[in-house]
PDB file of N, CA and C in Angstrom:
ATOM      1  N   UNK A 835       4.192  11.374 -15.462  1.00 71.00           N
ATOM      2  CA  UNK A 835       5.382  10.568 -15.346  1.00 71.00           C
ATOM      3  C   UNK A 835       6.480  11.035 -16.297  1.00 71.00           C
ATOM      4  N   UNK A 836       6.086  11.556 -17.444  1.00 72.00           N
ATOM      5  CA  UNK A 836       7.090  11.992 -18.412  1.00 72.00           C
ATOM      6  C   UNK A 836       7.994  13.079 -17.842  1.00 72.00           C
ATOM      7  N   UNK A 837       7.419  13.975 -17.042  1.00 76.00           N
ATOM      8  CA  UNK A 837       8.237  15.031 -16.436  1.00 76.00           C
ATOM      9  C   UNK A 837       9.275  14.438 -15.489  1.00 76.00           C
ATOM     10  N   UNK A 838       8.863  13.453 -14.716  1.00 73.00           N
ATOM     11  CA  UNK A 838       9.789  12.811 -13.778  1.00 73.00           C
ATOM     12  C   UNK A 838      10.828  12.014 -14.542  1.00 73.00           C
ATOM     13  N   UNK A 839      10.412  11.336 -15.605  1.00 77.00           N
ATOM     14  CA  UNK A 839      11.356  10.549 -16.403  1.00 77.00           C
ATOM     15  C   UNK A 839      12.412  11.459 -17.038  1.00 77.00           C
ATOM     16  N   UNK A 840      11.994  12.650 -17.501  1.00 78.00           N
ATOM     17  CA  UNK A 840      12.948  13.592 -18.074  1.00 78.00           C
ATOM     18  C   UNK A 840      13.932  14.078 -17.019  1.00 78.00           C
ATOM     19  N   UNK A 841      13.443  14.237 -15.809  1.00 83.00           N
ATOM     20  CA  UNK A 841      14.285  14.725 -14.725  1.00 83.00           C
ATOM     21  C   UNK A 841      15.252  13.656 -14.221  1.00 83.00           C
ATOM     22  N   UNK A 842      14.794  12.391 -14.213  1.00 81.00           N
ATOM     23  CA  UNK A 842      15.623  11.324 -13.659  1.00 81.00           C
ATOM     24  C   UNK A 842      15.541  10.063 -14.524  1.00 81.00           C
ATOM     25  N   UNK A 843      16.494   9.869 -15.426  1.00 81.00           N
ATOM     26  CA  UNK A 843      16.493   8.656 -16.252  1.00 81.00           C
ATOM     27  C   UNK A 843      16.657   7.381 -15.424  1.00 81.00           C
ATOM     28  N   UNK A 844      17.369   7.483 -14.301  1.00 84.00           N
ATOM     29  CA  UNK A 844      17.546   6.329 -13.423  1.00 84.00           C
ATOM     30  C   UNK A 844      16.189   5.862 -12.876  1.00 84.00           C
ATOM     31  N   UNK A 845      15.354   6.839 -12.501  1.00 87.00           N
ATOM     32  CA  UNK A 845      14.017   6.497 -12.019  1.00 87.00           C
ATOM     33  C   UNK A 845      13.199   5.842 -13.122  1.00 87.00           C
ATOM     34  N   UNK A 846      13.364   6.318 -14.347  1.00 85.00           N
ATOM     35  CA  UNK A 846      12.629   5.734 -15.473  1.00 85.00           C
ATOM     36  C   UNK A 846      12.962   4.258 -15.634  1.00 85.00           C
ATOM     37  N   UNK A 847      14.253   3.922 -15.553  1.00 86.00           N
ATOM     38  CA  UNK A 847      14.659   2.526 -15.699  1.00 86.00           C
ATOM     39  C   UNK A 847      14.093   1.672 -14.566  1.00 86.00           C
ATOM     40  N   UNK A 848      14.198   2.178 -13.347  1.00 87.00           N
ATOM     41  CA  UNK A 848      13.691   1.427 -12.191  1.00 87.00           C
ATOM     42  C   UNK A 848      12.182   1.244 -12.300  1.00 87.00           C
ATOM     43  N   UNK A 849      11.474   2.293 -12.710  1.00 90.00           N
ATOM     44  CA  UNK A 849      10.025   2.225 -12.847  1.00 90.00           C
ATOM     45  C   UNK A 849       9.615   1.215 -13.916  1.00 90.00           C
ATOM     46  N   UNK A 850      10.332   1.190 -15.023  1.00 89.00           N
ATOM     47  CA  UNK A 850      10.006   0.251 -16.090  1.00 89.00           C
ATOM     48  C   UNK A 850      10.247  -1.200 -15.651  1.00 89.00           C
ATOM     49  N   UNK A 851      11.292  -1.423 -14.887  1.00 90.00           N
ATOM     50  CA  UNK A 851      11.545  -2.771 -14.366  1.00 90.00           C
ATOM     51  C   UNK A 851      10.435  -3.162 -13.395  1.00 90.00           C
ATOM     52  N   UNK A 852      10.058  -2.228 -12.540  1.00 91.00           N
ATOM     53  CA  UNK A 852       8.976  -2.480 -11.585  1.00 91.00           C
ATOM     54  C   UNK A 852       7.679  -2.831 -12.317  1.00 91.00           C
ATOM     55  N   UNK A 853       7.346  -2.057 -13.343  1.00 92.00           N
ATOM     56  CA  UNK A 853       6.131  -2.324 -14.100  1.00 92.00           C
ATOM     57  C   UNK A 853       6.221  -3.659 -14.839  1.00 92.00           C
ATOM     58  N   UNK A 854       7.409  -4.015 -15.326  1.00 91.00           N
ATOM     59  CA  UNK A 854       7.592  -5.304 -15.994  1.00 91.00           C
ATOM     60  C   UNK A 854       7.376  -6.473 -15.043  1.00 91.00           C
ATOM     61  N   UNK A 855       7.886  -6.330 -13.816  1.00 89.00           N
ATOM     62  CA  UNK A 855       7.696  -7.386 -12.814  1.00 89.00           C
ATOM     63  C   UNK A 855       6.225  -7.502 -12.453  1.00 89.00           C
ATOM     64  N   UNK A 856       5.553  -6.362 -12.280  1.00 90.00           N
ATOM     65  CA  UNK A 856       4.116  -6.395 -11.983  1.00 90.00           C
ATOM     66  C   UNK A 856       3.317  -7.053 -13.102  1.00 90.00           C
ATOM     67  N   UNK A 857       3.632  -6.695 -14.337  1.00 90.00           N
ATOM     68  CA  UNK A 857       2.920  -7.268 -15.484  1.00 90.00           C
ATOM     69  C   UNK A 857       3.126  -8.785 -15.546  1.00 90.00           C
ATOM     70  N   UNK A 858       4.371  -9.215 -15.344  1.00 88.00           N
ATOM     71  CA  UNK A 858       4.676 -10.648 -15.414  1.00 88.00           C
ATOM     72  C   UNK A 858       3.932 -11.416 -14.323  1.00 88.00           C
ATOM     73  N   UNK A 859       3.851 -10.854 -13.130  1.00 86.00           N
ATOM     74  CA  UNK A 859       3.147 -11.564 -12.056  1.00 86.00           C
ATOM     75  C   UNK A 859       1.641 -11.537 -12.278  1.00 86.00           C
ATOM     76  N   UNK A 860       1.123 -10.428 -12.804  1.00 87.00           N
ATOM     77  CA  UNK A 860      -0.318 -10.377 -13.088  1.00 87.00           C
ATOM     78  C   UNK A 860      -0.706 -11.369 -14.181  1.00 87.00           C
ATOM     79  N   UNK A 861       0.123 -11.443 -15.208  1.00 87.00           N
ATOM     80  CA  UNK A 861      -0.146 -12.339 -16.327  1.00 87.00           C
ATOM     81  C   UNK A 861       0.273 -13.780 -16.036  1.00 87.00           C
ATOM     82  N   UNK A 862       0.984 -13.973 -14.919  1.00 85.00           N
ATOM     83  CA  UNK A 862       1.502 -15.287 -14.532  1.00 85.00           C
ATOM     84  C   UNK A 862       2.373 -15.867 -15.647  1.00 85.00           C
ATOM     85  N   UNK A 863       3.264 -15.025 -16.155  1.00 84.00           N
ATOM     86  CA  UNK A 863       4.147 -15.405 -17.251  1.00 84.00           C
ATOM     87  C   UNK A 863       5.591 -15.397 -16.761  1.00 84.00           C
ATOM     88  N   UNK A 864       6.138 -16.576 -16.531  1.00 85.00           N
ATOM     89  CA  UNK A 864       7.492 -16.712 -16.018  1.00 85.00           C
ATOM     90  C   UNK A 864       8.552 -16.284 -17.005  1.00 85.00           C
ATOM     91  N   UNK A 865       8.279 -16.402 -18.296  1.00 86.00           N
ATOM     92  CA  UNK A 865       9.288 -16.019 -19.294  1.00 86.00           C
ATOM     93  C   UNK A 865       9.472 -14.504 -19.330  1.00 86.00           C
ATOM     94  N   UNK A 866       8.395 -13.748 -19.216  1.00 88.00           N
ATOM     95  CA  UNK A 866       8.510 -12.285 -19.165  1.00 88.00           C
ATOM     96  C   UNK A 866       9.283 -11.885 -17.912  1.00 88.00           C
ATOM     97  N   UNK A 867       8.951 -12.522 -16.807  1.00 88.00           N
ATOM     98  CA  UNK A 867       9.638 -12.228 -15.549  1.00 88.00           C
ATOM     99  C   UNK A 867      11.127 -12.500 -15.668  1.00 88.00           C
ATOM    100  N   UNK A 868      11.470 -13.625 -16.259  1.00 89.00           N
ATOM    101  CA  UNK A 868      12.877 -13.977 -16.464  1.00 89.00           C
ATOM    102  C   UNK A 868      13.579 -12.921 -17.315  1.00 89.00           C
ATOM    103  N   UNK A 869      12.942 -12.502 -18.392  1.00 90.00           N
ATOM    104  CA  UNK A 869      13.535 -11.495 -19.271  1.00 90.00           C
ATOM    105  C   UNK A 869      13.740 -10.166 -18.550  1.00 90.00           C
ATOM    106  N   UNK A 870      12.735  -9.741 -17.781  1.00 89.00           N
ATOM    107  CA  UNK A 870      12.838  -8.463 -17.071  1.00 89.00           C
ATOM    108  C   UNK A 870      13.976  -8.510 -16.055  1.00 89.00           C
ATOM    109  N   UNK A 871      14.064  -9.600 -15.325  1.00 90.00           N
ATOM    110  CA  UNK A 871      15.078  -9.696 -14.267  1.00 90.00           C
ATOM    111  C   UNK A 871      16.483  -9.784 -14.853  1.00 90.00           C
ATOM    112  N   UNK A 872      16.671 -10.587 -15.885  1.00 91.00           N
ATOM    113  CA  UNK A 872      18.010 -10.788 -16.415  1.00 91.00           C
ATOM    114  C   UNK A 872      18.457  -9.701 -17.400  1.00 91.00           C
ATOM    115  N   UNK A 873      17.546  -8.842 -17.845  1.00 90.00           N
ATOM    116  CA  UNK A 873      17.936  -7.705 -18.683  1.00 90.00           C
ATOM    117  C   UNK A 873      18.120  -6.430 -17.874  1.00 90.00           C
ATOM    118  N   UNK A 874      18.004  -6.520 -16.569  1.00 89.00           N
ATOM    119  CA  UNK A 874      18.140  -5.365 -15.690  1.00 89.00           C
ATOM    120  C   UNK A 874      19.613  -4.974 -15.565  1.00 89.00           C
ATOM    121  N   UNK A 875      19.873  -3.679 -15.665  1.00 86.00           N
ATOM    122  CA  UNK A 875      21.218  -3.144 -15.476  1.00 86.00           C
ATOM    123  C   UNK A 875      21.234  -2.370 -14.158  1.00 86.00           C
ATOM    124  N   UNK A 876      22.166  -2.657 -13.257  1.00 87.00           N
ATOM    125  CA  UNK A 876      22.187  -2.008 -11.939  1.00 87.00           C
ATOM    126  C   UNK A 876      22.211  -0.484 -12.032  1.00 87.00           C
ATOM    127  N   UNK A 877      21.465   0.163 -11.125  1.00 84.00           N
ATOM    128  CA  UNK A 877      21.341   1.619 -11.108  1.00 84.00           C
ATOM    129  C   UNK A 877      21.777   2.219  -9.779  1.00 84.00           C
ATOM    130  N   UNK A 878      22.354   1.399  -8.906  1.00 87.00           N
ATOM    131  CA  UNK A 878      22.746   1.839  -7.569  1.00 87.00           C
ATOM    132  C   UNK A 878      21.541   2.357  -6.794  1.00 87.00           C
ATOM    133  N   UNK A 879      20.472   1.595  -6.829  1.00 85.00           N
ATOM    134  CA  UNK A 879      19.259   1.945  -6.105  1.00 85.00           C
ATOM    135  C   UNK A 879      18.780   0.718  -5.340  1.00 85.00           C
ATOM    136  N   UNK A 880      17.688   0.879  -4.629  1.00 87.00           N
ATOM    137  CA  UNK A 880      17.119  -0.242  -3.873  1.00 87.00           C
ATOM    138  C   UNK A 880      16.634  -1.345  -4.804  1.00 87.00           C
ATOM    139  N   UNK A 881      16.343  -0.996  -6.054  1.00 86.00           N
ATOM    140  CA  UNK A 881      15.885  -2.000  -7.016  1.00 86.00           C
ATOM    141  C   UNK A 881      16.977  -3.025  -7.287  1.00 86.00           C
ATOM    142  N   UNK A 882      18.247  -2.631  -7.165  1.00 89.00           N
ATOM    143  CA  UNK A 882      19.348  -3.586  -7.361  1.00 89.00           C
ATOM    144  C   UNK A 882      19.232  -4.748  -6.382  1.00 89.00           C
ATOM    145  N   UNK A 883      18.934  -4.434  -5.140  1.00 90.00           N
ATOM    146  CA  UNK A 883      18.798  -5.472  -4.116  1.00 90.00           C
ATOM    147  C   UNK A 883      17.609  -6.369  -4.422  1.00 90.00           C
ATOM    148  N   UNK A 884      16.496  -5.753  -4.802  1.00 90.00           N
ATOM    149  CA  UNK A 884      15.293  -6.536  -5.091  1.00 90.00           C
ATOM    150  C   UNK A 884      15.519  -7.474  -6.273  1.00 90.00           C
ATOM    151  N   UNK A 885      16.145  -6.969  -7.322  1.00 90.00           N
ATOM    152  CA  UNK A 885      16.368  -7.789  -8.515  1.00 90.00           C
ATOM    153  C   UNK A 885      17.371  -8.899  -8.215  1.00 90.00           C
ATOM    154  N   UNK A 886      18.407  -8.598  -7.439  1.00 91.00           N
ATOM    155  CA  UNK A 886      19.375  -9.657  -7.115  1.00 91.00           C
ATOM    156  C   UNK A 886      18.716 -10.748  -6.268  1.00 91.00           C
ATOM    157  N   UNK A 887      17.801 -10.367  -5.384  1.00 92.00           N
ATOM    158  CA  UNK A 887      17.065 -11.364  -4.601  1.00 92.00           C
ATOM    159  C   UNK A 887      16.181 -12.210  -5.510  1.00 92.00           C
ATOM    160  N   UNK A 888      15.524 -11.574  -6.471  1.00 89.00           N
ATOM    161  CA  UNK A 888      14.700 -12.317  -7.421  1.00 89.00           C
ATOM    162  C   UNK A 888      15.552 -13.261  -8.265  1.00 89.00           C
ATOM    163  N   UNK A 889      16.758 -12.823  -8.653  1.00 91.00           N
ATOM    164  CA  UNK A 889      17.650 -13.687  -9.432  1.00 91.00           C
ATOM    165  C   UNK A 889      18.049 -14.918  -8.631  1.00 91.00           C
ATOM    166  N   UNK A 890      18.355 -14.715  -7.347  1.00 93.00           N
ATOM    167  CA  UNK A 890      18.753 -15.849  -6.507  1.00 93.00           C
ATOM    168  C   UNK A 890      17.619 -16.850  -6.354  1.00 93.00           C
ATOM    169  N   UNK A 891      16.389 -16.359  -6.349  1.00 89.00           N
ATOM    170  CA  UNK A 891      15.230 -17.215  -6.104  1.00 89.00           C
ATOM    171  C   UNK A 891      14.346 -17.357  -7.338  1.00 89.00           C
ATOM    172  N   UNK A 892      14.930 -17.252  -8.518  1.00 88.00           N
ATOM    173  CA  UNK A 892      14.147 -17.230  -9.751  1.00 88.00           C
ATOM    174  C   UNK A 892      13.312 -18.497  -9.929  1.00 88.00           C
ATOM    175  N   UNK A 893      13.844 -19.630  -9.531  1.00 89.00           N
ATOM    176  CA  UNK A 893      13.103 -20.886  -9.674  1.00 89.00           C
ATOM    177  C   UNK A 893      11.795 -20.837  -8.881  1.00 89.00           C
ATOM    178  N   UNK A 894      11.868 -20.349  -7.662  1.00 87.00           N
ATOM    179  CA  UNK A 894      10.686 -20.296  -6.797  1.00 87.00           C
ATOM    180  C   UNK A 894       9.699 -19.234  -7.265  1.00 87.00           C
ATOM    181  N   UNK A 895      10.217 -18.123  -7.744  1.00 85.00           N
ATOM    182  CA  UNK A 895       9.346 -17.055  -8.227  1.00 85.00           C
ATOM    183  C   UNK A 895       8.604 -17.506  -9.485  1.00 85.00           C
ATOM    184  N   UNK A 896       9.304 -18.224 -10.367  1.00 86.00           N
ATOM    185  CA  UNK A 896       8.639 -18.750 -11.563  1.00 86.00           C
ATOM    186  C   UNK A 896       7.564 -19.766 -11.184  1.00 86.00           C
ATOM    187  N   UNK A 897       7.848 -20.605 -10.196  1.00 84.00           N
ATOM    188  CA  UNK A 897       6.825 -21.551  -9.732  1.00 84.00           C
ATOM    189  C   UNK A 897       5.588 -20.824  -9.242  1.00 84.00           C
ATOM    190  N   UNK A 898       5.779 -19.703  -8.571  1.00 82.00           N
ATOM    191  CA  UNK A 898       4.632 -18.917  -8.108  1.00 82.00           C
ATOM    192  C   UNK A 898       3.826 -18.397  -9.291  1.00 82.00           C
ATOM    193  N   UNK A 899       4.493 -18.145 -10.418  1.00 81.00           N
ATOM    194  CA  UNK A 899       3.775 -17.698 -11.615  1.00 81.00           C
ATOM    195  C   UNK A 899       3.012 -18.837 -12.274  1.00 81.00           C
ATOM    196  N   UNK A 900       3.606 -20.014 -12.293  1.00 82.00           N
ATOM    197  CA  UNK A 900       3.012 -21.126 -13.017  1.00 82.00           C
ATOM    198  C   UNK A 900       1.909 -21.857 -12.247  1.00 82.00           C
ATOM    199  N   UNK A 901       2.013 -21.875 -10.919  1.00 81.00           N
ATOM    200  CA  UNK A 901       1.059 -22.647 -10.118  1.00 81.00           C
ATOM    201  C   UNK A 901       0.214 -21.720  -9.256  1.00 81.00           C
ATOM    202  N   UNK A 902      -0.993 -22.160  -8.963  1.00 78.00           N
ATOM    203  CA  UNK A 902      -1.902 -21.319  -8.177  1.00 78.00           C
ATOM    204  C   UNK A 902      -1.852 -21.638  -6.690  1.00 78.00           C
ATOM    205  N   UNK A 903      -0.909 -22.462  -6.276  1.00 79.00           N
ATOM    206  CA  UNK A 903      -0.809 -22.800  -4.857  1.00 79.00           C
ATOM    207  C   UNK A 903      -0.294 -21.610  -4.066  1.00 79.00           C
ATOM    208  N   UNK A 904      -0.817 -21.462  -2.857  1.00 79.00           N
ATOM    209  CA  UNK A 904      -0.386 -20.355  -2.004  1.00 79.00           C
ATOM    210  C   UNK A 904      -0.517 -20.765  -0.546  1.00 79.00           C
ATOM    211  N   UNK A 905       0.408 -20.306   0.271  1.00 81.00           N
ATOM    212  CA  UNK A 905       0.296 -20.554   1.697  1.00 81.00           C
ATOM    213  C   UNK A 905      -0.330 -19.353   2.398  1.00 81.00           C
ATOM    214  N   UNK A 906      -0.900 -18.437   1.627  1.00 82.00           N
ATOM    215  CA  UNK A 906      -1.531 -17.243   2.177  1.00 82.00           C
ATOM    216  C   UNK A 906      -2.615 -17.527   3.202  1.00 82.00           C
ATOM    217  N   UNK A 907      -3.555 -18.451   2.931  1.00 82.00           N
ATOM    218  CA  UNK A 907      -4.587 -18.727   3.930  1.00 82.00           C
ATOM    219  C   UNK A 907      -4.025 -19.245   5.255  1.00 82.00           C
ATOM    220  N   UNK A 908      -3.029 -20.117   5.196  1.00 83.00           N
ATOM    221  CA  UNK A 908      -2.418 -20.642   6.426  1.00 83.00           C
ATOM    222  C   UNK A 908      -1.714 -19.523   7.179  1.00 83.00           C
ATOM    223  N   UNK A 909      -1.007 -18.664   6.441  1.00 87.00           N
ATOM    224  CA  UNK A 909      -0.315 -17.551   7.089  1.00 87.00           C
ATOM    225  C   UNK A 909      -1.324 -16.610   7.748  1.00 87.00           C
ATOM    226  N   UNK A 910      -2.482 -16.437   7.132  1.00 85.00           N
ATOM    227  CA  UNK A 910      -3.525 -15.596   7.723  1.00 85.00           C
ATOM    228  C   UNK A 910      -4.032 -16.168   9.033  1.00 85.00           C
ATOM    229  N   UNK A 911      -4.238 -17.480   9.066  1.00 82.00           N
ATOM    230  CA  UNK A 911      -4.683 -18.127  10.305  1.00 82.00           C
ATOM    231  C   UNK A 911      -3.602 -18.000  11.374  1.00 82.00           C
ATOM    232  N   UNK A 912      -2.340 -18.226  11.000  1.00 87.00           N
ATOM    233  CA  UNK A 912      -1.245 -18.090  11.966  1.00 87.00           C
ATOM    234  C   UNK A 912      -1.184 -16.678  12.538  1.00 87.00           C
ATOM    235  N   UNK A 913      -1.383 -15.670  11.681  1.00 89.00           N
ATOM    236  CA  UNK A 913      -1.365 -14.287  12.152  1.00 89.00           C
ATOM    237  C   UNK A 913      -2.486 -14.038  13.150  1.00 89.00           C
ATOM    238  N   UNK A 914      -3.675 -14.589  12.866  1.00 86.00           N
ATOM    239  CA  UNK A 914      -4.804 -14.393  13.781  1.00 86.00           C
ATOM    240  C   UNK A 914      -4.576 -15.092  15.113  1.00 86.00           C
ATOM    241  N   UNK A 915      -3.948 -16.269  15.090  1.00 84.00           N
ATOM    242  CA  UNK A 915      -3.651 -16.980  16.338  1.00 84.00           C
ATOM    243  C   UNK A 915      -2.636 -16.185  17.166  1.00 84.00           C
ATOM    244  N   UNK A 916      -1.611 -15.650  16.506  1.00 88.00           N
ATOM    245  CA  UNK A 916      -0.623 -14.846  17.231  1.00 88.00           C
ATOM    246  C   UNK A 916      -1.248 -13.589  17.808  1.00 88.00           C
ATOM    247  N   UNK A 917      -2.142 -12.977  17.055  1.00 87.00           N
ATOM    248  CA  UNK A 917      -2.843 -11.793  17.552  1.00 87.00           C
ATOM    249  C   UNK A 917      -3.708 -12.154  18.753  1.00 87.00           C
ATOM    250  N   UNK A 918      -4.377 -13.286  18.694  1.00 82.00           N
ATOM    251  CA  UNK A 918      -5.181 -13.763  19.817  1.00 82.00           C
ATOM    252  C   UNK A 918      -4.306 -13.978  21.044  1.00 82.00           C
ATOM    253  N   UNK A 919      -3.130 -14.560  20.858  1.00 81.00           N
ATOM    254  CA  UNK A 919      -2.211 -14.788  21.977  1.00 81.00           C
ATOM    255  C   UNK A 919      -1.777 -13.470  22.605  1.00 81.00           C
ATOM    256  N   UNK A 920      -1.560 -12.442  21.783  1.00 82.00           N
ATOM    257  CA  UNK A 920      -1.137 -11.140  22.322  1.00 82.00           C
ATOM    258  C   UNK A 920      -2.258 -10.464  23.096  1.00 82.00           C
ATOM    259  N   UNK A 921      -3.470 -10.515  22.554  1.00 77.00           N
ATOM    260  CA  UNK A 921      -4.586  -9.801  23.167  1.00 77.00           C
ATOM    261  C   UNK A 921      -5.208 -10.549  24.342  1.00 77.00           C
ATOM    262  N   UNK A 922      -5.163 -11.839  24.326  1.00 74.00           N
ATOM    263  CA  UNK A 922      -5.828 -12.647  25.355  1.00 74.00           C
ATOM    264  C   UNK A 922      -4.800 -13.340  26.238  1.00 74.00           C
ATOM    265  N   UNK A 923      -3.787 -12.616  26.621  1.00 72.00           N
ATOM    266  CA  UNK A 923      -2.728 -13.189  27.448  1.00 72.00           C
ATOM    267  C   UNK A 923      -3.328 -13.660  28.768  1.00 72.00           C
ATOM    268  N   UNK A 924      -2.967 -14.853  29.186  1.00 71.00           N
ATOM    269  CA  UNK A 924      -3.341 -15.349  30.505  1.00 71.00           C
ATOM    270  C   UNK A 924      -4.674 -16.054  30.577  1.00 71.00           C
ATOM    271  N   UNK A 925      -4.993 -16.899  29.622  1.00 72.00           N
ATOM    272  CA  UNK A 925      -6.198 -17.722  29.745  1.00 72.00           C
ATOM    273  C   UNK A 925      -6.048 -18.588  30.987  1.00 72.00           C
ATOM    274  N   UNK A 926      -7.113 -18.670  31.774  1.00 78.00           N
ATOM    275  CA  UNK A 926      -7.057 -19.528  32.957  1.00 78.00           C
ATOM    276  C   UNK A 926      -7.084 -20.996  32.570  1.00 78.00           C
ATOM    277  N   UNK A 927      -7.753 -21.272  31.483  1.00 80.00           N
ATOM    278  CA  UNK A 927      -7.912 -22.650  31.050  1.00 80.00           C
ATOM    279  C   UNK A 927      -7.415 -22.743  29.604  1.00 80.00           C
ATOM    280  N   UNK A 928      -6.485 -23.633  29.359  1.00 81.00           N
ATOM    281  CA  UNK A 928      -5.913 -23.771  28.017  1.00 81.00           C
ATOM    282  C   UNK A 928      -6.962 -24.238  27.005  1.00 81.00           C
ATOM    283  N   UNK A 929      -7.954 -24.983  27.466  1.00 85.00           N
ATOM    284  CA  UNK A 929      -9.017 -25.428  26.555  1.00 85.00           C
ATOM    285  C   UNK A 929      -9.797 -24.238  25.992  1.00 85.00           C
ATOM    286  N   UNK A 930      -9.968 -23.193  26.798  1.00 82.00           N
ATOM    287  CA  UNK A 930     -10.653 -22.000  26.291  1.00 82.00           C
ATOM    288  C   UNK A 930      -9.863 -21.358  25.153  1.00 82.00           C
ATOM    289  N   UNK A 931      -8.537 -21.356  25.300  1.00 81.00           N
ATOM    290  CA  UNK A 931      -7.683 -20.810  24.243  1.00 81.00           C
ATOM    291  C   UNK A 931      -7.841 -21.618  22.961  1.00 81.00           C
ATOM    292  N   UNK A 932      -7.831 -22.936  23.088  1.00 84.00           N
ATOM    293  CA  UNK A 932      -7.987 -23.788  21.907  1.00 84.00           C
ATOM    294  C   UNK A 932      -9.376 -23.644  21.296  1.00 84.00           C
ATOM    295  N   UNK A 933     -10.388 -23.433  22.118  1.00 85.00           N
ATOM    296  CA  UNK A 933     -11.736 -23.207  21.593  1.00 85.00           C
ATOM    297  C   UNK A 933     -11.795 -21.910  20.782  1.00 85.00           C
ATOM    298  N   UNK A 934     -11.096 -20.885  21.263  1.00 83.00           N
ATOM    299  CA  UNK A 934     -11.056 -19.626  20.512  1.00 83.00           C
ATOM    300  C   UNK A 934     -10.350 -19.821  19.165  1.00 83.00           C
ATOM    301  N   UNK A 935      -9.283 -20.605  19.161  1.00 83.00           N
ATOM    302  CA  UNK A 935      -8.588 -20.894  17.901  1.00 83.00           C
ATOM    303  C   UNK A 935      -9.509 -21.648  16.957  1.00 83.00           C
ATOM    304  N   UNK A 936     -10.282 -22.598  17.482  1.00 85.00           N
ATOM    305  CA  UNK A 936     -11.248 -23.316  16.641  1.00 85.00           C
ATOM    306  C   UNK A 936     -12.262 -22.351  16.041  1.00 85.00           C
ATOM    307  N   UNK A 937     -12.695 -21.368  16.826  1.00 82.00           N
ATOM    308  CA  UNK A 937     -13.646 -20.379  16.308  1.00 82.00           C
ATOM    309  C   UNK A 937     -13.031 -19.582  15.165  1.00 82.00           C
ATOM    310  N   UNK A 938     -11.769 -19.207  15.302  1.00 77.00           N
ATOM    311  CA  UNK A 938     -11.087 -18.480  14.231  1.00 77.00           C
ATOM    312  C   UNK A 938     -11.006 -19.343  12.987  1.00 77.00           C
ATOM    313  N   UNK A 939     -10.648 -20.610  13.170  1.00 76.00           N
ATOM    314  CA  UNK A 939     -10.511 -21.514  12.031  1.00 76.00           C
ATOM    315  C   UNK A 939     -11.855 -21.699  11.330  1.00 76.00           C
ATOM    316  N   UNK A 940     -12.938 -21.836  12.088  1.00 77.00           N
ATOM    317  CA  UNK A 940     -14.263 -22.001  11.482  1.00 77.00           C
ATOM    318  C   UNK A 940     -14.684 -20.744  10.730  1.00 77.00           C
ATOM    319  N   UNK A 941     -14.354 -19.561  11.265  1.00 70.00           N
ATOM    320  CA  UNK A 941     -14.682 -18.324  10.561  1.00 70.00           C
ATOM    321  C   UNK A 941     -13.935 -18.236   9.237  1.00 70.00           C
ATOM    322  N   UNK A 942     -12.675 -18.659   9.222  1.00 65.00           N
ATOM    323  CA  UNK A 942     -11.903 -18.626   7.980  1.00 65.00           C
ATOM    324  C   UNK A 942     -12.461 -19.598   6.953  1.00 65.00           C
ATOM    325  N   UNK A 943     -12.975 -20.739   7.392  1.00 68.00           N
ATOM    326  CA  UNK A 943     -13.559 -21.688   6.444  1.00 68.00           C
ATOM    327  C   UNK A 943     -14.815 -21.106   5.815  1.00 68.00           C
ATOM    328  N   UNK A 944     -15.616 -20.365   6.590  1.00 64.00           N
ATOM    329  CA  UNK A 944     -16.830 -19.771   6.037  1.00 64.00           C
ATOM    330  C   UNK A 944     -16.502 -18.638   5.067  1.00 64.00           C
ATOM    331  N   UNK A 945     -15.384 -17.897   5.319  1.00 62.00           N
ATOM    332  CA  UNK A 945     -15.005 -16.781   4.471  1.00 62.00           C
ATOM    333  C   UNK A 945     -14.311 -17.227   3.200  1.00 62.00           C
ATOM    334  N   UNK A 946     -13.767 -18.432   3.182  1.00 59.00           N
ATOM    335  CA  UNK A 946     -12.981 -18.905   2.033  1.00 59.00           C
ATOM    336  C   UNK A 946     -13.905 -19.082   0.829  1.00 59.00           C
ATOM    337  N   UNK A 947     -13.473 -18.563  -0.337  1.00 57.00           N
ATOM    338  CA  UNK A 947     -14.289 -18.728  -1.548  1.00 57.00           C
ATOM    339  C   UNK A 947     -14.241 -20.178  -2.025  1.00 57.00           C
ATOM    340  N   UNK A 948     -15.338 -20.629  -2.531  1.00 53.00           N
ATOM    341  CA  UNK A 948     -15.397 -21.995  -3.077  1.00 53.00           C
ATOM    342  C   UNK A 948     -15.251 -21.909  -4.586  1.00 53.00           C
ATOM    343  N   UNK A 949     -14.444 -22.787  -5.131  1.00 48.00           N
ATOM    344  CA  UNK A 949     -14.201 -22.754  -6.576  1.00 48.00           C
ATOM    345  C   UNK A 949     -15.087 -23.733  -7.302  1.00 48.00           C
TER     346      UNK A 949
END
């Protein structure tokens, strides 16, 4: 990385911001995240857009750091239902479609880790 950093200081700054955001989310520390986002200086790169989006939604991003709630499992079930609709187009009986959705839901309950 040092060779790339010497070649492109702009990349070094973007990489350090990226690593700071990753560290803050891994550690679930909203204050580090806030510091990284608000100490960022624009570099005319794609990171500018990402950081400005994070600034606009900083309240929600910090909540994601502080709380363990996630809509990930629900989104996973929704994705599987949509995939089922694409692959099984034209069920003759709507009850069969709903039974397949129930099977997906039951499989997800068995796969879910218990705390």
